[in-house]
CSV table of N, CA and C and ligand atoms in Angstrom, one decimal:
chain,number,residue,atom,x,y,z
A,6,MET,N,73.9,72.8,73.2
A,6,MET,CA,72.6,72.6,73.8
A,6,MET,C,71.0,72.8,73.0
A,7,VAL,N,71.7,73.6,72.4
A,7,VAL,CA,70.2,74.6,70.9
A,7,VAL,C,70.4,73.3,70.3
A,8,SER,N,71.3,74.1,69.7
A,8,SER,CA,71.0,73.2,68.4
A,8,SER,C,70.5,71.0,69.1
A,9,LEU,N,71.8,70.0,70.0
A,9,LEU,CA,71.0,69.0,70.3
A,9,LEU,C,69.0,69.3,70.6
A,10,CYS,N,68.4,70.8,71.7
A,10,CYS,CA,67.2,70.4,71.4
A,10,CYS,C,66.6,70.5,70.4
A,11,ILE,N,67.0,71.3,69.2
A,11,ILE,CA,66.7,72.0,68.2
A,11,ILE,C,66.3,69.8,67.5
A,12,ILE,N,67.2,69.5,67.3
A,12,ILE,CA,67.5,67.9,66.2
A,12,ILE,C,66.8,67.2,67.8
A,13,VAL,N,66.0,67.2,68.6
A,13,VAL,CA,65.8,66.6,69.7
A,13,VAL,C,64.4,66.5,69.2
A,14,LEU,N,63.8,68.7,69.1
A,14,LEU,CA,62.6,68.6,68.4
A,14,LEU,C,61.6,68.1,66.8
A,15,MET,N,63.0,68.7,66.0
A,15,MET,CA,62.3,67.7,65.3
A,15,MET,C,62.1,66.5,64.6
A,16,VAL,N,63.0,64.8,66.0
A,16,VAL,CA,62.8,64.1,65.7
A,16,VAL,C,61.1,64.0,66.3
A,17,PHE,N,61.1,64.4,67.2
A,17,PHE,CA,59.7,63.8,68.2
A,17,PHE,C,58.3,64.8,67.2
A,18,LEU,N,58.2,65.5,66.4
A,18,LEU,CA,58.0,66.0,65.6
A,18,LEU,C,57.5,65.2,64.4
A,19,ALA,N,58.6,65.3,63.6
A,19,ALA,CA,58.4,64.0,62.7
A,19,ALA,C,57.9,62.0,63.6
A,20,THR,N,58.0,62.0,64.3
A,20,THR,CA,57.8,60.7,64.9
A,20,THR,C,55.8,60.9,65.4
A,21,PHE,N,55.9,62.0,66.4
A,21,PHE,CA,54.3,62.4,65.8
A,21,PHE,C,53.9,62.8,64.9
A,22,ALA,N,54.5,63.5,64.0
A,22,ALA,CA,53.5,63.6,62.9
A,22,ALA,C,53.1,62.3,62.2
A,23,GLY,N,53.9,61.3,61.7
A,23,GLY,CA,54.4,60.2,61.1
A,23,GLY,C,53.4,58.8,62.3
A,24,VAL,N,53.4,58.2,63.5
A,24,VAL,CA,52.1,58.0,64.2
A,24,VAL,C,51.3,58.2,65.1
A,25,HIS,N,51.5,59.6,65.5
A,25,HIS,CA,50.5,60.1,65.7
A,25,HIS,C,48.9,60.4,64.7
A,26,LEU,N,49.6,61.6,63.8
A,26,LEU,CA,48.8,61.8,62.8
A,26,LEU,C,48.6,61.0,62.1
A,27,ALA,N,49.7,59.6,61.3
A,27,ALA,CA,49.5,59.3,60.3
A,27,ALA,C,49.8,59.7,59.1
A,28,THR,N,51.1,60.8,59.2
A,28,THR,CA,51.5,61.0,57.8
A,28,THR,C,52.2,60.2,57.0
A,29,MET,N,52.1,59.8,56.1
A,29,MET,CA,52.9,58.8,55.7
A,29,MET,C,53.2,59.6,54.0
A,30,PRO,N,53.9,59.0,53.3
A,30,PRO,CA,54.2,59.1,52.6
A,30,PRO,C,52.7,58.3,51.2
A,31,GLN,N,52.6,58.4,50.1
A,31,GLN,CA,51.3,57.9,49.2
A,31,GLN,C,52.1,57.0,49.4
A,32,ALA,N,51.0,55.7,49.4
A,32,ALA,CA,51.0,54.1,50.0
A,32,ALA,C,51.1,52.9,48.3
A,33,ARG,N,50.1,54.2,47.4
A,33,ARG,CA,50.0,53.4,45.9
A,33,ARG,C,50.5,54.8,45.0
A,34,VAL,N,51.2,54.9,44.0
A,34,VAL,CA,51.5,55.7,43.4
A,34,VAL,C,51.0,55.3,41.5
A,35,GLU,N,49.8,55.8,40.8
A,35,GLU,CA,49.8,55.8,39.9
A,35,GLU,C,50.4,56.5,38.6
A,36,THR,N,51.1,55.5,38.0
A,36,THR,CA,51.6,56.4,36.5
A,36,THR,C,51.0,56.3,35.4
A,37,VAL,N,51.3,57.2,34.7
A,37,VAL,CA,50.4,57.9,33.3
A,37,VAL,C,51.2,57.9,32.3
A,38,ASP,N,51.8,58.1,31.2
A,38,ASP,CA,52.0,58.3,30.1
A,38,ASP,C,51.4,59.7,29.4
A,39,PRO,N,53.0,61.1,29.5
A,39,PRO,CA,52.2,61.8,29.3
A,39,PRO,C,52.1,62.4,27.8
A,40,ARG,N,53.4,61.9,27.5
A,40,ARG,CA,53.5,62.3,25.7
A,40,ARG,C,51.5,61.1,25.0
A,41,THR,N,51.5,60.8,25.7
A,41,THR,CA,49.7,59.7,25.4
A,41,THR,C,48.5,60.1,25.7
A,42,LEU,N,49.0,61.4,27.1
A,42,LEU,CA,47.7,61.8,27.3
A,42,LEU,C,46.2,62.3,27.1
A,43,HIS,N,46.8,62.7,25.5
A,43,HIS,CA,45.8,63.6,24.9
A,43,HIS,C,45.0,62.6,23.8
A,44,ILE,N,46.1,61.2,24.2
A,44,ILE,CA,45.3,60.3,23.0
A,44,ILE,C,44.8,59.2,23.4
A,45,THR,N,45.1,58.9,24.8
A,45,THR,CA,44.4,57.9,24.9
A,45,THR,C,44.0,57.9,26.6
A,46,GLY,N,43.1,56.5,27.1
A,46,GLY,CA,43.2,57.1,29.0
A,46,GLY,C,41.6,58.1,29.4
A,47,GLU,N,41.7,57.9,30.9
A,47,GLU,CA,40.8,58.6,31.9
A,47,GLU,C,41.2,60.4,31.1
A,48,PHE,N,42.6,60.9,30.5
A,48,PHE,CA,42.7,62.1,30.8
A,48,PHE,C,42.6,62.9,28.9
A,49,ILE,N,42.1,62.3,28.8
A,49,ILE,CA,41.7,61.9,27.0
A,49,ILE,C,40.6,63.5,27.7
A,50,GLU,N,40.1,64.2,26.5
A,50,GLU,CA,39.8,66.0,26.2
A,50,GLU,C,38.6,65.9,26.4
A,51,SER,N,37.8,64.8,26.5
A,51,SER,CA,36.3,64.7,26.3
A,51,SER,C,35.8,64.3,27.6
A,52,ASN,N,37.0,63.9,28.3
A,52,ASN,CA,36.7,63.1,29.8
A,52,ASN,C,37.2,64.0,31.1
A,53,LEU,N,37.6,65.4,30.4
A,53,LEU,CA,37.9,66.3,31.7
A,53,LEU,C,37.1,66.8,31.9
A,54,GLY,N,36.7,67.8,33.4
A,54,GLY,CA,36.1,68.5,33.5
A,54,GLY,C,35.1,67.3,35.0
A,55,SER,N,34.6,67.5,35.3
A,55,SER,CA,33.4,67.0,36.6
A,55,SER,C,32.4,66.4,36.1
A,56,ALA,N,32.1,64.5,37.0
A,56,ALA,CA,31.7,63.9,36.4
A,56,ALA,C,30.9,63.3,37.7
A,57,VAL,N,30.0,63.5,38.0
A,57,VAL,CA,29.1,62.3,39.3
A,57,VAL,C,29.0,60.8,38.7
A,58,GLU,N,29.7,59.8,40.3
A,58,GLU,CA,29.8,58.7,39.8
A,58,GLU,C,28.9,58.1,40.3
A,59,PRO,N,29.2,56.8,40.1
A,59,PRO,CA,27.9,56.2,40.7
A,59,PRO,C,27.4,56.2,41.7
A,60,ASP,N,28.7,56.1,43.2
A,60,ASP,CA,28.4,56.0,44.4
A,60,ASP,C,27.7,57.7,45.3
A,61,GLY,N,27.7,58.6,43.8
A,61,GLY,CA,27.4,59.7,44.5
A,61,GLY,C,28.4,61.2,44.5
A,62,SER,N,30.1,60.3,44.6
A,62,SER,CA,30.7,61.4,44.4
A,62,SER,C,30.7,61.9,43.1
A,63,VAL,N,31.9,62.7,43.3
A,63,VAL,CA,31.8,63.6,41.9
A,63,VAL,C,33.7,63.6,42.1
A,64,THR,N,34.0,62.9,40.4
A,64,THR,CA,35.3,63.1,40.2
A,64,THR,C,35.8,64.3,39.3
A,65,VAL,N,36.8,65.0,39.3
A,65,VAL,CA,36.9,66.0,38.3
A,65,VAL,C,38.9,66.1,37.8
A,66,ARG,N,38.1,66.0,36.3
A,66,ARG,CA,39.3,65.2,36.0
A,66,ARG,C,39.6,66.7,35.1
A,67,ILE,N,41.2,67.3,35.3
A,67,ILE,CA,42.4,68.0,34.9
A,67,ILE,C,43.9,67.7,34.2
A,68,VAL,N,44.0,68.8,33.1
A,68,VAL,CA,45.2,68.6,32.9
A,68,VAL,C,45.9,69.3,32.8
A,69,GLY,N,46.7,69.8,33.6
A,69,GLY,CA,48.2,71.0,33.5
A,69,GLY,C,49.1,71.5,32.2
A,70,GLN,N,49.4,71.6,31.4
A,70,GLN,CA,50.1,71.7,31.0
A,70,GLN,C,50.9,73.6,30.4
A,71,GLN,N,51.9,73.9,29.9
A,71,GLN,CA,52.3,74.7,29.8
A,71,GLN,C,51.6,75.9,28.7
A,72,TYR,N,50.8,77.0,29.1
A,72,TYR,CA,50.8,77.6,30.2
A,72,TYR,C,48.9,77.3,30.6
A,73,SER,N,48.5,76.7,31.2
A,73,SER,CA,46.8,76.8,31.0
A,73,SER,C,46.3,74.8,31.3
A,74,PHE,N,45.3,75.3,32.6
A,74,PHE,CA,45.1,74.3,33.0
A,74,PHE,C,43.8,73.8,31.6
A,75,THR,N,43.0,72.7,31.7
A,75,THR,CA,42.1,71.7,31.0
A,75,THR,C,41.2,71.5,31.7
A,76,PRO,N,39.5,71.2,32.2
A,76,PRO,CA,39.4,72.9,31.8
A,76,PRO,C,39.4,74.1,32.4
A,77,GLN,N,39.4,75.6,32.3
A,77,GLN,CA,40.0,76.4,32.6
A,77,GLN,C,39.2,76.8,33.4
A,78,CYS,N,37.5,76.3,33.7
A,78,CYS,CA,36.8,76.5,35.1
A,78,CYS,C,36.1,75.5,35.1
A,79,ILE,N,36.7,75.5,36.6
A,79,ILE,CA,36.2,73.5,37.3
A,79,ILE,C,34.1,74.2,38.4
A,80,LEU,N,33.1,72.8,38.4
A,80,LEU,CA,32.7,73.4,38.2
A,80,LEU,C,32.4,72.0,40.1
A,81,ILE,N,31.9,72.1,41.4
A,81,ILE,CA,31.8,71.2,42.2
A,81,ILE,C,30.7,71.9,42.7
A,82,PRO,N,30.4,70.6,43.9
A,82,PRO,CA,29.3,70.7,44.3
A,82,PRO,C,29.2,71.2,45.7
A,83,THR,N,28.5,71.9,46.2
A,83,THR,CA,28.9,71.6,47.7
A,83,THR,C,28.4,70.4,47.5
A,84,ASP,N,28.7,69.8,49.7
A,84,ASP,CA,28.3,68.4,49.9
A,84,ASP,C,28.7,67.1,49.2
A,85,THR,N,29.3,67.5,49.0
A,85,THR,CA,30.1,66.4,48.2
A,85,THR,C,31.5,65.8,48.3
A,86,GLN,N,31.7,64.7,48.5
A,86,GLN,CA,32.5,64.2,48.0
A,86,GLN,C,33.4,64.4,47.1
A,87,VAL,N,34.4,65.0,46.8
A,87,VAL,CA,35.3,65.7,45.6
A,87,VAL,C,36.6,65.0,45.4
A,88,THR,N,36.7,64.1,44.4
A,88,THR,CA,37.5,63.7,44.5
A,88,THR,C,39.0,64.2,42.8
A,89,PHE,N,39.8,65.1,42.8
A,89,PHE,CA,40.6,65.5,42.1
A,89,PHE,C,41.4,64.8,41.6
A,90,ARG,N,41.3,64.5,40.3
A,90,ARG,CA,42.6,63.9,40.1
A,90,ARG,C,43.7,64.7,38.6
A,91,ALA,N,44.8,64.5,39.0
A,91,ALA,CA,45.6,65.6,37.4
A,91,ALA,C,46.8,65.5,37.7
A,92,ALA,N,46.8,65.1,35.6
A,92,ALA,CA,48.0,65.0,35.2
A,92,ALA,C,48.6,66.0,34.4
A,93,SER,N,50.1,66.1,34.6
A,93,SER,CA,50.6,67.6,34.1
A,93,SER,C,51.2,66.5,32.6
A,94,ALA,N,51.0,66.7,31.3
A,94,ALA,CA,51.0,66.7,30.3
A,94,ALA,C,52.8,67.9,29.4
A,95,ASP,N,53.2,67.8,30.2
A,95,ASP,CA,54.8,68.7,30.2
A,95,ASP,C,55.5,68.3,30.9
A,96,LEU,N,55.7,69.4,32.1
A,96,LEU,CA,56.4,69.5,33.1
A,96,LEU,C,55.7,70.0,34.4
A,97,VAL,N,56.5,70.4,35.3
A,97,VAL,CA,56.3,69.9,37.1
A,97,VAL,C,55.2,71.4,37.1
A,98,HIS,N,53.7,71.3,37.5
A,98,HIS,CA,52.8,72.5,37.8
A,98,HIS,C,53.0,72.3,39.3
A,99,GLY,N,51.6,73.1,39.6
A,99,GLY,CA,51.0,73.3,40.9
A,99,GLY,C,50.2,72.9,40.9
A,100,PHE,N,49.1,72.6,41.8
A,100,PHE,CA,47.6,73.0,41.6
A,100,PHE,C,46.9,73.5,42.9
A,101,LEU,N,46.0,74.6,43.1
A,101,LEU,CA,45.8,75.1,44.1
A,101,LEU,C,44.8,75.4,44.1
A,102,ILE,N,43.6,75.3,45.2
A,102,ILE,CA,42.1,76.1,44.9
A,102,ILE,C,42.9,77.2,46.1
A,103,GLN,N,43.1,78.7,45.8
A,103,GLN,CA,43.1,79.6,46.7
A,103,GLN,C,42.1,79.2,48.0
A,104,ASN,N,42.1,79.5,48.7
A,104,ASN,CA,41.7,80.0,50.3
A,104,ASN,C,40.8,77.9,50.9
A,105,THR,N,41.5,77.5,50.5
A,105,THR,CA,41.1,75.6,50.9
A,105,THR,C,42.3,74.7,50.8
A,106,ASN,N,42.0,73.9,51.6
A,106,ASN,CA,43.2,72.9,51.7
A,106,ASN,C,44.1,72.2,50.2
A,107,VAL,N,43.2,72.4,49.6
A,107,VAL,CA,43.8,71.6,48.0
A,107,VAL,C,45.2,72.2,47.8
A,108,ASN,N,45.9,71.4,47.6
A,108,ASN,CA,47.4,72.1,47.0
A,108,ASN,C,48.0,70.5,47.1
A,109,LEU,N,48.4,70.5,45.8
A,109,LEU,CA,48.9,69.3,44.6
A,109,LEU,C,50.3,69.7,44.0
A,110,MET,N,51.2,68.4,43.5
A,110,MET,CA,52.0,69.2,42.8
A,110,MET,C,51.3,68.0,41.7
A,111,LEU,N,52.0,68.6,40.4
A,111,LEU,CA,51.8,68.0,39.3
A,111,LEU,C,52.9,67.5,39.2
A,112,VAL,N,53.0,65.8,38.8
A,112,VAL,CA,54.6,66.0,38.0
A,112,VAL,C,54.2,65.1,37.0
A,113,PRO,N,54.6,65.2,36.0
A,113,PRO,CA,54.1,64.2,34.4
A,113,PRO,C,55.0,63.3,34.7
A,114,GLY,N,54.1,62.4,34.9
A,114,GLY,CA,54.6,60.8,34.9
A,114,GLY,C,53.6,59.9,35.6
A,115,TYR,N,52.8,61.0,36.2
A,115,TYR,CA,52.0,60.8,37.7
A,115,TYR,C,50.1,60.7,37.7
A,116,VAL,N,49.5,60.8,38.3
A,116,VAL,CA,48.3,60.6,38.5
A,116,VAL,C,48.9,61.9,39.9
A,117,SER,N,47.8,62.6,39.7
A,117,SER,CA,48.2,63.2,41.6
A,117,SER,C,46.5,63.5,42.2
A,118,SER,N,46.4,63.2,43.1
A,118,SER,CA,44.5,62.7,43.3
A,118,SER,C,44.8,63.7,45.0
A,119,LEU,N,43.6,63.7,45.1
A,119,LEU,CA,43.6,64.6,46.6
A,119,LEU,C,41.6,64.1,47.1
A,120,THR,N,41.4,64.1,47.9
A,120,THR,CA,39.7,64.2,48.1
A,120,THR,C,39.7,65.3,48.8
A,121,ALA,N,38.6,65.8,48.9
A,121,ALA,CA,37.9,66.7,49.5
A,121,ALA,C,36.3,67.7,49.8
A,122,ARG,N,36.0,67.9,50.3
A,122,ARG,CA,34.3,68.9,50.6
A,122,ARG,C,34.0,69.9,50.8
A,123,PHE,N,33.7,70.3,50.3
A,123,PHE,CA,33.3,71.9,50.1
A,123,PHE,C,32.0,72.1,51.0
A,124,THR,N,31.8,72.7,51.7
A,124,THR,CA,30.9,73.5,52.2
A,124,THR,C,29.8,74.7,51.6
A,125,LYS,N,30.9,75.5,51.2
A,125,LYS,CA,29.5,76.7,51.6
A,125,LYS,C,30.4,77.2,49.2
A,126,PRO,N,28.9,77.5,49.0
A,126,PRO,CA,29.3,78.3,47.2
A,126,PRO,C,30.3,79.0,47.3
A,127,VAL,N,31.3,79.2,47.0
A,127,VAL,CA,31.8,80.1,46.7
A,127,VAL,C,33.5,79.9,45.1
A,128,GLN,N,33.9,81.3,45.0
A,128,GLN,CA,34.0,81.6,43.9
A,128,GLN,C,35.6,81.1,44.0
A,129,SER,N,36.5,80.7,43.5
A,129,SER,CA,38.3,81.3,43.5
A,129,SER,C,38.3,80.7,42.3
A,130,ASN,N,40.4,81.3,42.6
A,130,ASN,CA,41.2,81.1,41.4
A,130,ASN,C,41.9,79.6,42.1
A,131,MET,N,42.4,79.4,40.4
A,131,MET,CA,43.5,78.0,41.0
A,131,MET,C,44.2,78.5,40.8
A,132,PRO,N,46.0,79.0,40.8
A,132,PRO,CA,46.6,79.7,40.3
A,132,PRO,C,48.0,78.4,40.2
A,133,CYS,N,48.7,78.1,39.4
A,133,CYS,CA,49.9,77.1,39.1
A,133,CYS,C,51.2,77.9,40.3
A,134,HIS,N,50.7,77.0,41.0
A,134,HIS,CA,52.1,77.3,41.8
A,134,HIS,C,53.5,77.0,42.2
A,135,GLU,N,54.0,76.2,40.6
A,135,GLU,CA,55.3,75.8,40.7
A,135,GLU,C,56.2,76.3,39.5
A,136,TYR,N,57.0,77.0,39.3
A,136,TYR,CA,57.3,77.7,38.2
A,136,TYR,C,57.5,76.8,37.1
A,137,CYS,N,57.1,77.0,35.8
A,137,CYS,CA,57.2,76.5,35.1
A,137,CYS,C,57.6,76.9,33.8
A,138,GLY,N,58.1,77.9,33.5
A,138,GLY,CA,58.7,79.2,33.1
A,138,GLY,C,58.6,80.3,32.4
A,139,THR,N,58.2,80.6,31.3
A,139,THR,CA,57.7,82.1,31.1
A,139,THR,C,56.7,82.4,31.5
A,140,GLY,N,55.7,81.6,30.9
A,140,GLY,CA,53.9,81.9,31.2
A,140,GLY,C,53.9,81.4,32.6
A,141,HIS,N,54.6,81.3,33.2
A,141,HIS,CA,53.7,80.9,34.8
A,141,HIS,C,53.1,81.7,35.2
A,142,GLU,N,53.0,82.3,35.2
A,142,GLU,CA,52.4,83.5,35.8
A,142,GLU,C,50.4,83.3,35.1
A,143,GLY,N,50.9,83.2,33.4
A,143,GLY,CA,49.3,84.2,33.7
A,143,GLY,C,49.0,81.5,33.7
A,144,MET,N,49.5,81.1,34.2
A,144,MET,CA,48.5,79.7,34.4
A,144,MET,C,48.0,80.0,35.5
A,145,TRP,N,46.4,79.9,35.2
A,145,TRP,CA,45.6,80.1,36.5
A,145,TRP,C,43.9,79.4,36.0
A,146,ALA,N,43.4,78.5,36.7
A,146,ALA,CA,41.8,78.5,37.0
A,146,ALA,C,41.3,79.3,37.4
A,147,HIS,N,39.4,79.0,36.9
A,147,HIS,CA,38.5,79.3,38.1
A,147,HIS,C,38.3,78.1,38.7
A,148,VAL,N,37.4,78.2,39.7
A,148,VAL,CA,36.8,77.1,40.5
A,148,VAL,C,35.4,77.1,41.2
A,149,HIS,N,34.3,77.0,40.7
A,149,HIS,CA,32.9,77.8,41.3
A,149,HIS,C,32.6,77.0,42.0
A,150,VAL,N,32.2,77.1,43.3
A,150,VAL,CA,31.5,76.0,44.0
A,150,VAL,C,30.0,76.2,43.9
A,151,ILE,N,29.6,75.5,43.3
A,151,ILE,CA,27.9,75.7,43.4
A,151,ILE,C,26.6,74.8,44.1
A,152,PRO,N,25.3,75.2,44.6
A,152,PRO,CA,24.9,74.3,45.5
A,152,PRO,C,24.5,72.9,45.0
A,153,LYS,N,25.0,71.6,45.3
A,153,LYS,CA,24.3,70.7,44.8
A,153,LYS,C,23.3,70.5,43.9
A,154,ALA,N,21.9,70.6,44.5
A,154,ALA,CA,21.0,70.8,43.3
A,154,ALA,C,21.2,71.1,42.3
A,155,GLU,N,21.6,72.6,42.5
A,155,GLU,CA,21.9,73.2,41.3
A,155,GLU,C,22.9,72.4,39.5
A,156,PHE,N,23.9,71.3,40.5
A,156,PHE,CA,25.1,70.7,39.7
A,156,PHE,C,25.0,69.7,39.5
A,157,LEU,N,23.5,69.0,40.3
A,157,LEU,CA,23.0,67.4,39.4
A,157,LEU,C,22.1,67.5,38.4
A,158,LYS,N,21.3,68.6,38.0
A,158,LYS,CA,20.9,69.4,37.3
A,158,LYS,C,21.8,69.6,36.2
A,159,LEU,N,22.5,70.0,36.2
A,159,LEU,CA,23.2,70.1,35.0
A,159,LEU,C,23.9,69.2,34.8
A,160,ALA,N,24.8,68.1,35.2
A,160,ALA,CA,25.3,67.2,35.4
A,160,ALA,C,23.9,66.0,34.9
A,161,LYS,N,23.1,66.3,34.9
A,161,LYS,CA,22.1,65.0,34.0
A,161,LYS,C,22.1,65.6,32.0
A,162,GLN,N,22.0,66.7,32.6
A,162,GLN,CA,22.7,67.5,30.8
A,162,GLN,C,23.3,66.8,29.9
A,163,ARG,N,24.8,66.9,30.7
A,163,ARG,CA,25.7,66.7,30.2
A,163,ARG,C,26.5,65.7,31.0
A,164,ARG,N,27.8,64.6,30.1
A,164,ARG,CA,28.4,63.6,31.1
A,164,ARG,C,29.0,64.7,31.9
A,165,ARG,N,29.9,65.3,30.7
A,165,ARG,CA,31.0,66.0,32.0
A,165,ARG,C,30.8,67.5,32.1
A,166,VAL,N,30.6,68.1,33.7
A,166,VAL,CA,30.3,69.5,33.9
A,166,VAL,C,31.6,70.4,33.9
A,167,THR,N,31.7,71.9,33.3
A,167,THR,CA,32.3,72.5,33.9
A,167,THR,C,31.9,73.6,33.1
A,168,CYS,N,32.8,75.4,33.9
A,168,CYS,CA,32.1,76.5,33.9
A,168,CYS,C,32.6,77.4,32.6
A,169,VAL,N,33.2,76.3,31.8
A,169,VAL,CA,33.8,77.0,30.4
A,169,VAL,C,32.8,76.9,29.3
A,170,ALA,N,32.9,79.0,29.6
A,170,ALA,CA,32.0,79.5,28.6
A,170,ALA,C,31.9,78.4,26.9
A,171,GLU,N,30.9,78.3,26.5
A,171,GLU,CA,30.6,77.3,25.4
A,171,GLU,C,30.4,78.6,23.9
B,25,LIG,CU1,52.3,76.0,35.0
B,25,LIG,CU2,53.6,77.4,36.9
């Protein structure tokens, strides 16, 4: 009886999540060739970091590889729709901004994308959370959420904004 109840409960939860909460697998997957990631396309080095789009939203492009993220320090404005687009140049990595809902897996061959909005200025860490080799513990980046006005001032001066020390 107990095992039957557990099965019924799980079927109910799966149906509830799928139908009522509309939790579905991604409708569309975008692919990218990890071998040419650095040479061509949107993930070339000069295109990484945060950029303001014509509609006022911000796109953040990041590459993960053994054992670092590029850029090492990400700048994000408050009160703005932020779309993360990330790709792996070698194997599976984790993409997580601590204390937020931002949590993705970087799978080589695919673009991982997620949209989020940040309300308060905060500094956070972004550790890799998928074991990716002996240097896994050392693979992480910084995230700085700064006031929108401050961000837009920086974005006027540069095409791509990061907080990597220059
Ligand atoms: Cu990359 Cu763990």
